[in-house]
Amino acid sequence: MSFVQYLRLADTMARMSLRAEASRYFLGYIWWILEPMLWVAVFYVVFEVLLQAGRADFLVFLMCGKLAFIWFSKSVNQAANSIVMNRGLVGRINVTKTLFPLAVVQEGLYRQAAVFLLLFCVLFAWGYTPSLAWFYVVPVIVVNYLMIVACAYIGACLVCLVRDFSMIISLGMTFLLFTSGIFWDVRHLPDPALTELVLAVNPLAFILDAYRQVLMFHTPPAWMHLLWVGCGAVALLLLMVVVMRRNSQYLALKALS
Amino acid sequence: MLELDQVCLSYQSRRQSFDHGSHHVLNRVSLQVYEGETLGIIGRNGVGKTTMLRLMAGILAPTSGSVRQHPGKSSALLTIGLGFRPDLSGRDNAMLAAMLQGATARQARSYLEEIKAFSELGDSFEERVKTYSAGMLARLGFTTALMTHVDVLLIDEVLSVGDTRFREKAQKAMIERITGDQTVVFVSHMEGQVRDICSRAVCIDAGSIVADGEPEAVLKTYRDLC
């Protein structure tokens, strides 16, 4: 199978899954937008209405962080279980195992396109004038996507080897939810050194902050930092492709047994 | 064409059963598949027949021993039921199956009407597979499998289910397909099919080959085991 054919196959699998998912629910494709917006609403009620976060722009601040985080967490969580969930196909066809997590990530990408469109509309409605600086968001989205693919491959491999990793990854996402500056501002920590530390050790916190800097304040992301995160994601991704290709039959045995 | 040499396959079972958690599926199996022959594999449930086909198809690797395929020759495992996504329609599943077997999107789309006609699923072809009966699944499974064009066909029980009329039609289509140069390895529980279709048969029991040769003699060994 050629590389183009492999990408077409992953894309076809993603589009079919999306169609099947939409047909299961009464509200169909509306859930692409509704689910993340309900998450934002829950966080808004808790942190703004009940705990009074005290920012005039809290809704937009929250949306920039939470919507990108949902893309990451949902894609990685679902992709982590993808090889095991597809064991029927794994036992029938000798296909590279990266196909299954990639199809799930592709599904998330389609959903996220609609979510980003909504985010841009909300920003515009709240008085954030679109400018050329918004184009800085493109490299941020690309690096975010590469991080998702790399983590999806790692997760899918780990769950295939030991099913318990499914629980650990799910718990890890909750940990990242609290530590990546989604409902609190990483730039407003009491100690500036702590801000530097969080941004340095948690690439997701850096990416979420970069979305806000670009979309809310028209500030370009820290290019070198973004480049390092991007290169790290590509290196991990390529490493996982090699590992999963070399151990394709072992992963099949683990998924089937 | 295809050779299994002293092949063993075992895996660690999560529950501490069997041999200290290690489950031995195949034990020192050696077998040669010759060009143009139709080899039948028979044996009781759970003796390692499907695992043997998966090794031949390259889906699994042996724990020890080797599986050698003639360079440049391709093989594909045809099986029914497993692998279909229940929330997708018959059409989508057929399209996916064709693409997974190496067809381009355009080629896969061109097969769809042929699959719909042969499988006789009618309007159900557009329905989700989870609404299908076992017979309808068998029709879809066999028909999507039939379009694969490879040097070695590894067939796992695809002719064993479905109603009598469709089974006869499927068997006729398969016999048409395997006459000629096609090399086929064929797993079945149905003695009649092994007798009618296969030029040679092997019987497996407890992960080892217990009989190899003329189908009639091998079937006798199988009957003694049951």
Short mmCIF file of C-alpha atoms in Angstrom, two decimals:
data_model
loop_
_atom_site.label_atom_id
_atom_site.label_comp_id
_atom_site.label_asym_id
_atom_site.label_seq_id
_atom_site.Cartn_x
_atom_site.Cartn_y
_atom_site.Cartn_z
CA MET A 1 0.00 0.00 0.00
CA SER A 2 1.45 3.37 -1.02
CA PHE A 3 1.68 6.28 1.42
CA VAL A 4 -1.04 8.19 -0.44
CA GLN A 5 -3.30 5.13 -0.37
CA TYR A 6 -2.60 4.74 3.37
CA LEU A 7 -3.62 8.38 4.01
CA ARG A 8 -6.75 7.98 1.85
CA LEU A 9 -7.68 4.87 3.79
CA ALA A 10 -7.25 6.61 7.18
CA ASP A 11 -9.32 9.52 5.88
CA THR A 12 -12.06 7.22 4.54
CA MET A 13 -12.20 5.39 7.88
CA ALA A 14 -12.48 8.74 9.70
CA ARG A 15 -15.27 10.06 7.47
CA MET A 16 -17.23 6.81 7.74
CA SER A 17 -16.91 6.83 11.55
CA LEU A 18 -18.12 10.43 11.71
CA ARG A 19 -21.12 9.61 9.53
CA ALA A 20 -21.93 6.55 11.65
CA GLU A 21 -21.58 8.54 14.87
CA ALA A 22 -23.84 11.33 13.57
CA SER A 23 -26.51 8.81 12.54
CA ARG A 24 -26.60 7.39 16.08
CA TYR A 25 -27.82 10.64 17.66
CA PHE A 26 -30.97 12.69 17.14
CA LEU A 27 -28.92 15.91 16.95
CA GLY A 28 -26.37 14.32 14.62
CA TYR A 29 -23.53 16.63 13.52
CA ILE A 30 -24.71 19.38 15.91
CA TRP A 31 -22.94 17.43 18.67
CA TRP A 32 -19.59 18.40 17.12
CA ILE A 33 -20.24 21.94 18.38
CA LEU A 34 -22.65 21.21 21.22
CA GLU A 35 -20.43 18.89 23.26
CA PRO A 36 -17.43 21.25 23.54
CA MET A 37 -19.75 24.21 24.16
CA LEU A 38 -21.45 22.34 27.01
CA TRP A 39 -18.01 21.69 28.52
CA VAL A 40 -17.22 25.40 28.26
CA ALA A 41 -20.61 26.21 29.85
CA VAL A 42 -19.90 23.87 32.80
CA PHE A 43 -16.47 25.43 33.40
CA TYR A 44 -17.91 28.94 33.02
CA VAL A 45 -20.61 28.33 35.62
CA VAL A 46 -18.13 26.84 38.11
CA PHE A 47 -15.23 29.25 37.71
CA GLU A 48 -16.93 32.52 36.72
CA VAL A 49 -20.39 32.38 38.26
CA LEU A 50 -19.61 30.40 41.44
CA LEU A 51 -15.92 31.04 42.08
CA GLN A 52 -15.84 34.48 40.35
CA ALA A 53 -12.63 34.21 38.33
CA GLY A 54 -12.66 38.00 38.04
CA ARG A 55 -11.64 38.42 34.39
CA ALA A 56 -13.83 40.44 32.05
CA ASP A 57 -12.70 38.25 29.15
CA PHE A 58 -13.04 34.95 31.02
CA LEU A 59 -15.42 33.32 28.51
CA VAL A 60 -13.10 33.92 25.55
CA PHE A 61 -10.04 33.04 27.68
CA LEU A 62 -11.72 29.78 28.70
CA MET A 63 -12.84 28.92 25.17
CA CYS A 64 -9.35 29.42 23.68
CA GLY A 65 -7.88 26.98 26.19
CA LYS A 66 -10.68 24.47 26.71
CA LEU A 67 -11.62 23.92 23.05
CA ALA A 68 -8.02 23.16 22.06
CA PHE A 69 -7.61 20.93 25.13
CA ILE A 70 -10.75 18.90 24.27
CA TRP A 71 -9.30 18.31 20.79
CA PHE A 72 -6.11 16.93 22.34
CA SER A 73 -7.65 14.88 25.14
CA LYS A 74 -10.52 13.35 23.17
CA SER A 75 -8.33 12.42 20.21
CA VAL A 76 -5.59 10.84 22.35
CA ASN A 77 -8.06 9.02 24.62
CA GLN A 78 -9.96 7.51 21.69
CA ALA A 79 -6.86 6.77 19.62
CA ALA A 80 -5.27 4.98 22.58
CA ASN A 81 -7.98 2.30 22.40
CA SER A 82 -8.16 2.19 18.60
CA ILE A 83 -5.96 -0.86 17.85
CA VAL A 84 -7.67 -2.96 20.52
CA MET A 85 -11.13 -1.79 19.41
CA ASN A 86 -10.30 -2.80 15.83
CA ARG A 87 -8.94 -6.25 16.72
CA GLY A 88 -11.39 -7.79 14.25
CA LEU A 89 -9.57 -6.05 11.41
CA VAL A 90 -6.15 -6.50 13.06
CA GLY A 91 -6.70 -10.28 13.04
CA ARG A 92 -7.70 -10.27 9.40
CA ILE A 93 -5.32 -7.97 7.60
CA ASN A 94 -1.60 -7.34 7.97
CA VAL A 95 -1.77 -3.58 7.94
CA THR A 96 0.50 -1.11 9.70
CA LYS A 97 -0.97 -0.46 13.13
CA THR A 98 -0.52 3.31 12.92
CA LEU A 99 -3.56 3.31 10.62
CA PHE A 100 -6.07 2.94 13.46
CA PRO A 101 -4.89 5.81 15.74
CA LEU A 102 -4.36 8.01 12.66
CA ALA A 103 -7.97 7.46 11.54
CA VAL A 104 -9.19 8.51 15.01
CA VAL A 105 -6.97 11.63 14.96
CA GLN A 106 -8.33 12.48 11.51
CA GLU A 107 -11.87 12.18 12.89
CA GLY A 108 -10.94 14.68 15.61
CA LEU A 109 -9.43 17.03 13.04
CA TYR A 110 -12.69 17.24 11.07
CA ARG A 111 -14.65 17.92 14.28
CA GLN A 112 -12.12 20.50 15.41
CA ALA A 113 -12.35 22.42 12.12
CA ALA A 114 -15.99 23.18 12.96
CA VAL A 115 -15.08 24.03 16.57
CA PHE A 116 -12.32 26.47 15.50
CA LEU A 117 -14.76 28.14 13.11
CA LEU A 118 -17.15 28.66 16.00
CA LEU A 119 -14.31 29.99 18.19
CA PHE A 120 -13.38 32.58 15.54
CA CYS A 121 -17.05 33.66 15.30
CA VAL A 122 -17.29 34.05 19.10
CA LEU A 123 -14.03 36.05 19.18
CA PHE A 124 -15.39 38.33 16.45
CA ALA A 125 -18.73 38.72 18.24
CA TRP A 126 -16.91 39.63 21.50
CA GLY A 127 -15.10 42.46 19.74
CA TYR A 128 -11.76 40.81 18.95
CA THR A 129 -11.17 42.19 15.47
CA PRO A 130 -9.66 39.67 13.06
CA SER A 131 -6.25 40.73 11.87
CA LEU A 132 -3.37 39.29 9.91
CA ALA A 133 -1.83 38.36 13.28
CA TRP A 134 -4.49 35.63 13.53
CA PHE A 135 -2.52 33.74 10.86
CA TYR A 136 0.06 33.05 13.60
CA VAL A 137 -2.47 30.48 14.81
CA VAL A 138 -1.72 28.24 11.80
CA PRO A 139 1.71 27.02 13.03
CA VAL A 140 0.24 26.65 16.53
CA ILE A 141 -2.51 24.38 15.15
CA VAL A 142 0.06 22.39 13.13
CA VAL A 143 2.25 21.79 16.20
CA ASN A 144 -0.83 20.93 18.27
CA TYR A 145 -1.83 18.38 15.59
CA LEU A 146 1.66 16.82 15.55
CA MET A 147 1.55 16.52 19.36
CA ILE A 148 -1.82 14.76 19.10
CA VAL A 149 -0.55 12.27 16.48
CA ALA A 150 2.61 11.48 18.48
CA CYS A 151 0.67 10.99 21.74
CA ALA A 152 -2.03 8.98 19.91
CA TYR A 153 0.60 6.55 18.57
CA ILE A 154 2.26 6.19 21.99
CA GLY A 155 -1.12 5.68 23.70
CA ALA A 156 -2.32 3.12 21.11
CA CYS A 157 0.90 1.13 21.52
CA LEU A 158 0.79 1.16 25.32
CA VAL A 159 -2.88 0.13 25.54
CA CYS A 160 -2.19 -2.67 23.06
CA LEU A 161 0.62 -3.97 25.28
CA VAL A 162 -1.16 -3.55 28.63
CA ARG A 163 -4.88 -2.65 28.67
CA ASP A 164 -4.50 -0.88 32.05
CA PHE A 165 -2.83 2.03 30.25
CA SER A 166 -6.30 2.98 28.98
CA MET A 167 -7.23 3.95 32.57
CA ILE A 168 -3.88 5.63 33.18
CA ILE A 169 -4.14 7.73 30.00
CA SER A 170 -7.68 8.78 30.92
CA LEU A 171 -6.43 9.81 34.39
CA GLY A 172 -3.44 11.57 32.79
CA MET A 173 -5.85 13.71 30.75
CA THR A 174 -7.59 14.83 33.96
CA PHE A 175 -4.16 15.69 35.39
CA LEU A 176 -3.37 17.76 32.27
CA LEU A 177 -6.80 19.43 32.49
CA PHE A 178 -5.82 20.85 35.89
CA THR A 179 -2.16 21.59 35.14
CA SER A 180 -2.27 23.13 31.66
CA GLY A 181 -3.77 26.52 32.50
CA ILE A 182 -7.24 26.00 31.05
CA PHE A 183 -9.28 27.86 33.67
CA TRP A 184 -6.32 29.70 35.24
CA ASP A 185 -3.76 31.90 33.53
CA VAL A 186 -0.27 30.45 33.43
CA ARG A 187 1.08 34.04 33.09
CA HIS A 188 -0.58 35.16 36.34
CA LEU A 189 1.10 32.70 38.69
CA PRO A 190 2.52 34.42 41.82
CA ASP A 191 6.10 33.47 40.92
CA PRO A 192 7.29 34.28 37.33
CA ALA A 193 9.83 31.45 37.64
CA LEU A 194 6.93 29.05 38.13
CA THR A 195 5.31 30.35 34.92
CA GLU A 196 8.55 29.65 33.06
CA LEU A 197 8.74 26.18 34.61
CA VAL A 198 5.13 25.24 33.69
CA LEU A 199 5.57 26.46 30.11
CA ALA A 200 8.90 24.63 29.80
CA VAL A 201 7.84 21.24 31.19
CA ASN A 202 4.27 21.10 29.91
CA PRO A 203 4.11 21.57 26.11
CA LEU A 204 0.32 21.55 26.25
CA ALA A 205 0.28 24.55 28.64
CA PHE A 206 2.60 26.34 26.19
CA ILE A 207 0.34 25.56 23.21
CA LEU A 208 -2.85 26.65 24.99
CA ASP A 209 -1.13 29.89 26.04
CA ALA A 210 0.06 30.41 22.45
CA TYR A 211 -3.56 30.19 21.18
CA ARG A 212 -4.56 32.94 23.64
CA GLN A 213 -1.57 35.13 22.84
CA VAL A 214 -2.36 34.97 19.12
CA LEU A 215 -6.14 35.18 19.13
CA MET A 216 -6.76 37.49 22.10
CA PHE A 217 -3.66 39.72 22.10
CA HIS A 218 -2.42 39.46 18.48
CA THR A 219 1.00 38.44 19.82
CA PRO A 220 3.09 35.88 17.90
CA PRO A 221 3.99 32.70 19.76
CA ALA A 222 7.54 32.21 21.11
CA TRP A 223 8.87 30.84 17.82
CA MET A 224 11.89 28.96 19.15
CA HIS A 225 9.82 27.29 21.86
CA LEU A 226 7.16 26.36 19.27
CA LEU A 227 9.85 24.98 16.97
CA TRP A 228 11.29 22.83 19.76
CA VAL A 229 7.87 21.46 20.69
CA GLY A 230 7.14 20.79 16.99
CA CYS A 231 10.50 19.05 16.46
CA GLY A 232 9.99 16.99 19.63
CA ALA A 233 6.55 15.90 18.41
CA VAL A 234 7.88 14.99 14.94
CA ALA A 235 10.79 13.03 16.47
CA LEU A 236 8.43 11.08 18.75
CA LEU A 237 6.00 10.52 15.88
CA LEU A 238 8.70 9.14 13.57
CA LEU A 239 10.10 6.97 16.36
CA MET A 240 6.64 5.51 16.99
CA VAL A 241 6.09 4.87 13.27
CA VAL A 242 9.34 2.86 13.17
CA VAL A 243 8.55 1.02 16.43
CA MET A 244 5.00 0.18 15.33
CA ARG A 245 6.09 -0.93 11.85
CA ARG A 246 8.85 -3.18 13.21
CA ASN A 247 6.57 -4.70 15.85
CA SER A 248 3.38 -4.85 13.79
CA GLN A 249 2.94 -8.60 14.25
CA TYR A 250 3.73 -8.45 17.98
CA LEU A 251 1.13 -5.68 18.43
CA ALA A 252 -1.38 -7.82 16.49
CA LEU A 253 -0.71 -10.76 18.84
CA LYS A 254 -1.13 -8.52 21.90
CA ALA A 255 -4.36 -7.02 20.52
CA LEU A 256 -5.77 -10.49 19.76
CA SER A 257 -4.65 -12.29 22.94
CA MET B 1 5.11 -21.31 -2.47
CA LEU B 2 4.72 -21.04 1.30
CA GLU B 3 6.62 -22.93 3.97
CA LEU B 4 6.20 -23.23 7.73
CA ASP B 5 9.32 -24.60 9.39
CA GLN B 6 9.16 -25.81 13.00
CA VAL B 7 6.72 -23.02 13.81
CA CYS B 8 5.72 -22.48 17.44
CA LEU B 9 3.37 -19.79 18.65
CA SER B 10 2.64 -19.03 22.27
CA TYR B 11 1.53 -15.99 24.20
CA GLN B 12 1.28 -14.92 27.79
CA SER B 13 -2.21 -15.27 29.17
CA ARG B 14 -3.20 -12.58 31.66
CA ARG B 15 -4.89 -15.10 33.90
CA GLN B 16 -2.43 -17.48 35.47
CA SER B 17 -3.79 -20.53 33.70
CA PHE B 18 -2.28 -23.04 31.32
CA ASP B 19 1.48 -23.33 31.59
CA HIS B 20 2.26 -20.62 34.16
CA GLY B 21 0.31 -18.07 32.08
CA SER B 22 1.86 -19.15 28.78
CA HIS B 23 -0.64 -20.39 26.19
CA HIS B 24 0.87 -22.60 23.45
CA VAL B 25 -1.23 -22.40 20.28
CA LEU B 26 1.05 -24.11 17.76
CA ASN B 27 3.85 -26.51 18.54
CA ARG B 28 6.64 -27.24 16.00
CA VAL B 29 4.41 -27.19 12.95
CA SER B 30 6.12 -27.81 9.61
CA LEU B 31 4.13 -27.58 6.42
CA GLN B 32 4.70 -26.78 2.75
CA VAL B 33 2.08 -25.29 0.47
CA TYR B 34 2.76 -25.98 -3.21
CA GLU B 35 1.88 -23.75 -6.16
CA GLY B 36 -1.58 -24.34 -7.63
CA GLU B 37 -2.79 -26.74 -4.93
CA THR B 38 -5.89 -26.39 -2.77
CA LEU B 39 -4.94 -27.42 0.75
CA GLY B 40 -7.66 -28.06 3.31
CA ILE B 41 -7.00 -27.63 7.03
CA ILE B 42 -9.39 -29.40 9.36
CA GLY B 43 -9.49 -29.77 13.10
CA ARG B 44 -11.73 -29.23 16.10
CA ASN B 45 -12.49 -25.76 17.49
CA GLY B 46 -9.57 -23.98 19.16
CA VAL B 47 -6.76 -26.24 17.88
CA GLY B 48 -4.94 -23.44 16.03
CA LYS B 49 -6.36 -23.46 12.48
CA THR B 50 -7.07 -19.72 12.29
CA THR B 51 -3.73 -18.95 13.98
CA MET B 52 -1.98 -20.98 11.29
CA LEU B 53 -3.67 -18.94 8.55
CA ARG B 54 -2.75 -15.72 10.37
CA LEU B 55 0.89 -16.84 10.42
CA MET B 56 0.75 -17.65 6.70
CA ALA B 57 -0.77 -14.22 5.98
CA GLY B 58 1.98 -12.48 7.96
CA ILE B 59 -0.52 -11.03 10.44
CA LEU B 60 1.26 -12.82 13.31
CA ALA B 61 4.92 -13.77 13.65
CA PRO B 62 5.93 -17.17 15.07
CA THR B 63 7.46 -17.28 18.56
CA SER B 64 10.07 -19.64 17.09
CA GLY B 65 10.62 -21.28 13.71
CA SER B 66 10.03 -19.49 10.42
CA VAL B 67 7.36 -18.76 7.83
CA ARG B 68 8.84 -18.41 4.33
CA GLN B 69 6.93 -17.13 1.33
CA HIS B 70 8.18 -17.25 -2.24
CA PRO B 71 9.59 -13.77 -3.02
CA GLY B 72 7.18 -11.52 -4.93
CA LYS B 73 4.13 -13.65 -4.07
CA SER B 74 1.23 -12.10 -2.20
CA SER B 75 -1.25 -13.71 0.15
CA ALA B 76 -4.47 -12.60 1.80
CA LEU B 77 -6.64 -14.01 4.56
CA LEU B 78 -10.33 -14.10 3.77
CA THR B 79 -12.61 -14.41 6.72
CA ILE B 80 -16.16 -13.41 7.48
CA GLY B 81 -17.92 -11.50 10.24
CA LEU B 82 -14.96 -10.34 12.25
CA GLY B 83 -13.69 -7.04 11.05
CA PHE B 84 -17.01 -5.55 10.02
CA ARG B 85 -17.87 -2.34 11.82
CA PRO B 86 -21.44 -2.79 13.09
CA ASP B 87 -22.35 0.90 12.98
CA LEU B 88 -21.44 1.24 9.27
CA SER B 89 -23.62 0.22 6.33
CA GLY B 90 -22.91 -2.84 4.20
CA ARG B 91 -21.76 -0.49 1.43
CA ASP B 92 -19.28 1.33 3.71
CA ASN B 93 -17.96 -1.95 5.11
CA ALA B 94 -17.47 -3.37 1.61
CA MET B 95 -15.67 -0.18 0.55
CA LEU B 96 -13.44 -0.33 3.63
CA ALA B 97 -12.70 -4.04 3.14
CA ALA B 98 -11.67 -3.42 -0.47
CA MET B 99 -9.39 -0.51 0.47
CA LEU B 100 -7.84 -2.50 3.32
CA GLN B 101 -7.02 -5.21 0.81
CA GLY B 102 -5.08 -2.66 -1.21
CA ALA B 103 -7.65 -1.23 -3.65
CA THR B 104 -7.66 2.50 -4.34
CA ALA B 105 -10.81 4.47 -3.45
CA ARG B 106 -11.83 4.52 -7.14
CA GLN B 107 -11.27 0.76 -7.60
CA ALA B 108 -13.15 0.04 -4.35
CA ARG B 109 -16.12 2.14 -5.49
CA SER B 110 -16.20 0.28 -8.81
CA TYR B 111 -16.57 -3.07 -6.97
CA LEU B 112 -19.54 -1.96 -4.90
CA GLU B 113 -22.40 -2.58 -7.35
CA GLU B 114 -20.95 -6.01 -8.19
CA ILE B 115 -20.81 -6.85 -4.47
CA LYS B 116 -24.37 -5.62 -3.97
CA ALA B 117 -25.62 -7.77 -6.87
CA PHE B 118 -23.73 -10.97 -5.96
CA SER B 119 -24.55 -10.78 -2.25
CA GLU B 120 -28.28 -10.33 -3.08
CA LEU B 121 -28.59 -7.99 -0.11
CA GLY B 122 -30.78 -5.49 -2.02
CA ASP B 123 -31.75 -2.43 0.02
CA SER B 124 -30.14 -3.96 3.12
CA PHE B 125 -26.78 -3.13 1.54
CA GLU B 126 -27.41 0.47 2.62
CA GLU B 127 -28.46 -0.55 6.18
CA ARG B 128 -26.12 -0.71 9.14
CA VAL B 129 -24.40 -4.08 9.50
CA LYS B 130 -25.56 -4.44 13.11
CA THR B 131 -29.09 -5.08 11.78
CA TYR B 132 -27.85 -8.01 9.63
CA SER B 133 -28.62 -11.64 10.38
CA ALA B 134 -25.77 -14.18 10.47
CA GLY B 135 -26.72 -15.27 6.94
CA MET B 136 -26.60 -11.70 5.60
CA LEU B 137 -23.21 -11.17 7.25
CA ALA B 138 -21.97 -14.34 5.57
CA ARG B 139 -23.16 -13.09 2.17
CA LEU B 140 -21.44 -9.75 2.60
CA GLY B 141 -18.30 -11.37 4.02
CA PHE B 142 -17.95 -13.91 1.25
CA THR B 143 -18.65 -11.43 -1.54
CA THR B 144 -16.17 -8.81 -0.29
CA ALA B 145 -13.60 -11.57 0.13
CA LEU B 146 -14.15 -12.94 -3.38
CA MET B 147 -12.77 -9.85 -5.11
CA THR B 148 -9.27 -10.18 -3.67
CA HIS B 149 -6.69 -11.13 -6.28
CA VAL B 150 -3.56 -12.62 -4.72
CA ASP B 151 -1.21 -15.56 -5.33
CA VAL B 152 -2.14 -17.43 -2.15
CA LEU B 153 -5.71 -17.27 -0.88
CA LEU B 154 -6.08 -18.18 2.78
CA ILE B 155 -9.74 -18.92 3.40
CA ASP B 156 -11.13 -19.19 6.91
CA GLU B 157 -14.59 -20.74 7.07
CA VAL B 158 -16.07 -18.36 4.49
CA LEU B 159 -18.13 -21.13 2.93
CA SER B 160 -19.51 -22.56 6.16
CA VAL B 161 -22.43 -20.25 6.88
CA GLY B 162 -25.43 -18.74 5.12
CA ASP B 163 -28.48 -20.51 3.71
CA THR B 164 -28.09 -23.58 1.53
CA ARG B 165 -28.83 -21.81 -1.76
CA PHE B 166 -26.26 -19.04 -1.16
CA ARG B 167 -23.71 -21.56 0.15
CA GLU B 168 -24.00 -23.53 -3.09
CA LYS B 169 -23.67 -20.33 -5.14
CA ALA B 170 -20.65 -19.27 -3.05
CA GLN B 171 -19.03 -22.70 -3.35
CA LYS B 172 -19.55 -22.65 -7.14
CA ALA B 173 -17.96 -19.16 -7.37
CA MET B 174 -15.06 -20.29 -5.21
CA ILE B 175 -14.46 -23.45 -7.27
CA GLU B 176 -14.42 -21.31 -10.44
CA ARG B 177 -11.89 -19.09 -8.75
CA ILE B 178 -9.57 -21.85 -7.56
CA THR B 179 -9.38 -23.81 -10.76
CA GLY B 180 -6.23 -22.75 -12.56
CA ASP B 181 -3.08 -21.44 -10.95
CA GLN B 182 -4.64 -20.10 -7.77
CA THR B 183 -3.05 -21.53 -4.61
CA VAL B 184 -5.58 -21.90 -1.81
CA VAL B 185 -5.35 -22.83 1.85
CA PHE B 186 -8.80 -23.56 3.10
CA VAL B 187 -10.09 -24.03 6.67
CA SER B 188 -13.45 -25.72 7.07
CA HIS B 189 -15.48 -27.86 9.41
CA MET B 190 -17.49 -29.25 6.54
CA GLU B 191 -16.11 -32.59 5.42
CA GLY B 192 -18.02 -32.49 2.12
CA GLN B 193 -16.37 -29.22 1.10
CA VAL B 194 -12.88 -30.48 1.96
CA ARG B 195 -13.54 -33.63 -0.06
CA ASP B 196 -14.97 -31.71 -3.06
CA ILE B 197 -12.59 -28.75 -3.23
CA CYS B 198 -9.22 -29.79 -1.78
CA SER B 199 -6.44 -31.71 -3.50
CA ARG B 200 -4.65 -32.30 -0.19
CA ALA B 201 -5.61 -31.94 3.46
CA VAL B 202 -3.98 -31.69 6.89
CA CYS B 203 -5.58 -32.31 10.24
CA ILE B 204 -4.48 -30.33 13.30
CA ASP B 205 -4.99 -31.30 16.90
CA ALA B 206 -3.59 -29.66 20.03
CA GLY B 207 -1.37 -27.33 18.00
CA SER B 208 0.32 -30.07 15.92
CA ILE B 209 -0.29 -31.70 12.56
CA VAL B 210 -1.61 -35.22 13.11
CA ALA B 211 -2.37 -36.15 9.49
CA ASP B 212 -1.23 -34.88 6.07
CA GLY B 213 -2.14 -36.30 2.64
CA GLU B 214 -5.15 -37.42 0.61
CA PRO B 215 -8.33 -35.65 1.84
CA GLU B 216 -10.23 -38.92 2.43
CA ALA B 217 -7.51 -40.43 4.66
CA VAL B 218 -7.09 -37.16 6.59
CA LEU B 219 -10.86 -36.88 7.09
CA LYS B 220 -10.85 -40.37 8.60
CA THR B 221 -8.24 -39.26 11.16
CA TYR B 222 -10.38 -36.18 11.90
CA ARG B 223 -13.48 -38.32 12.45
CA ASP B 224 -11.53 -40.55 14.87
CA LEU B 225 -10.52 -37.46 16.89
CA CYS B 226 -14.09 -36.12 17.17
#
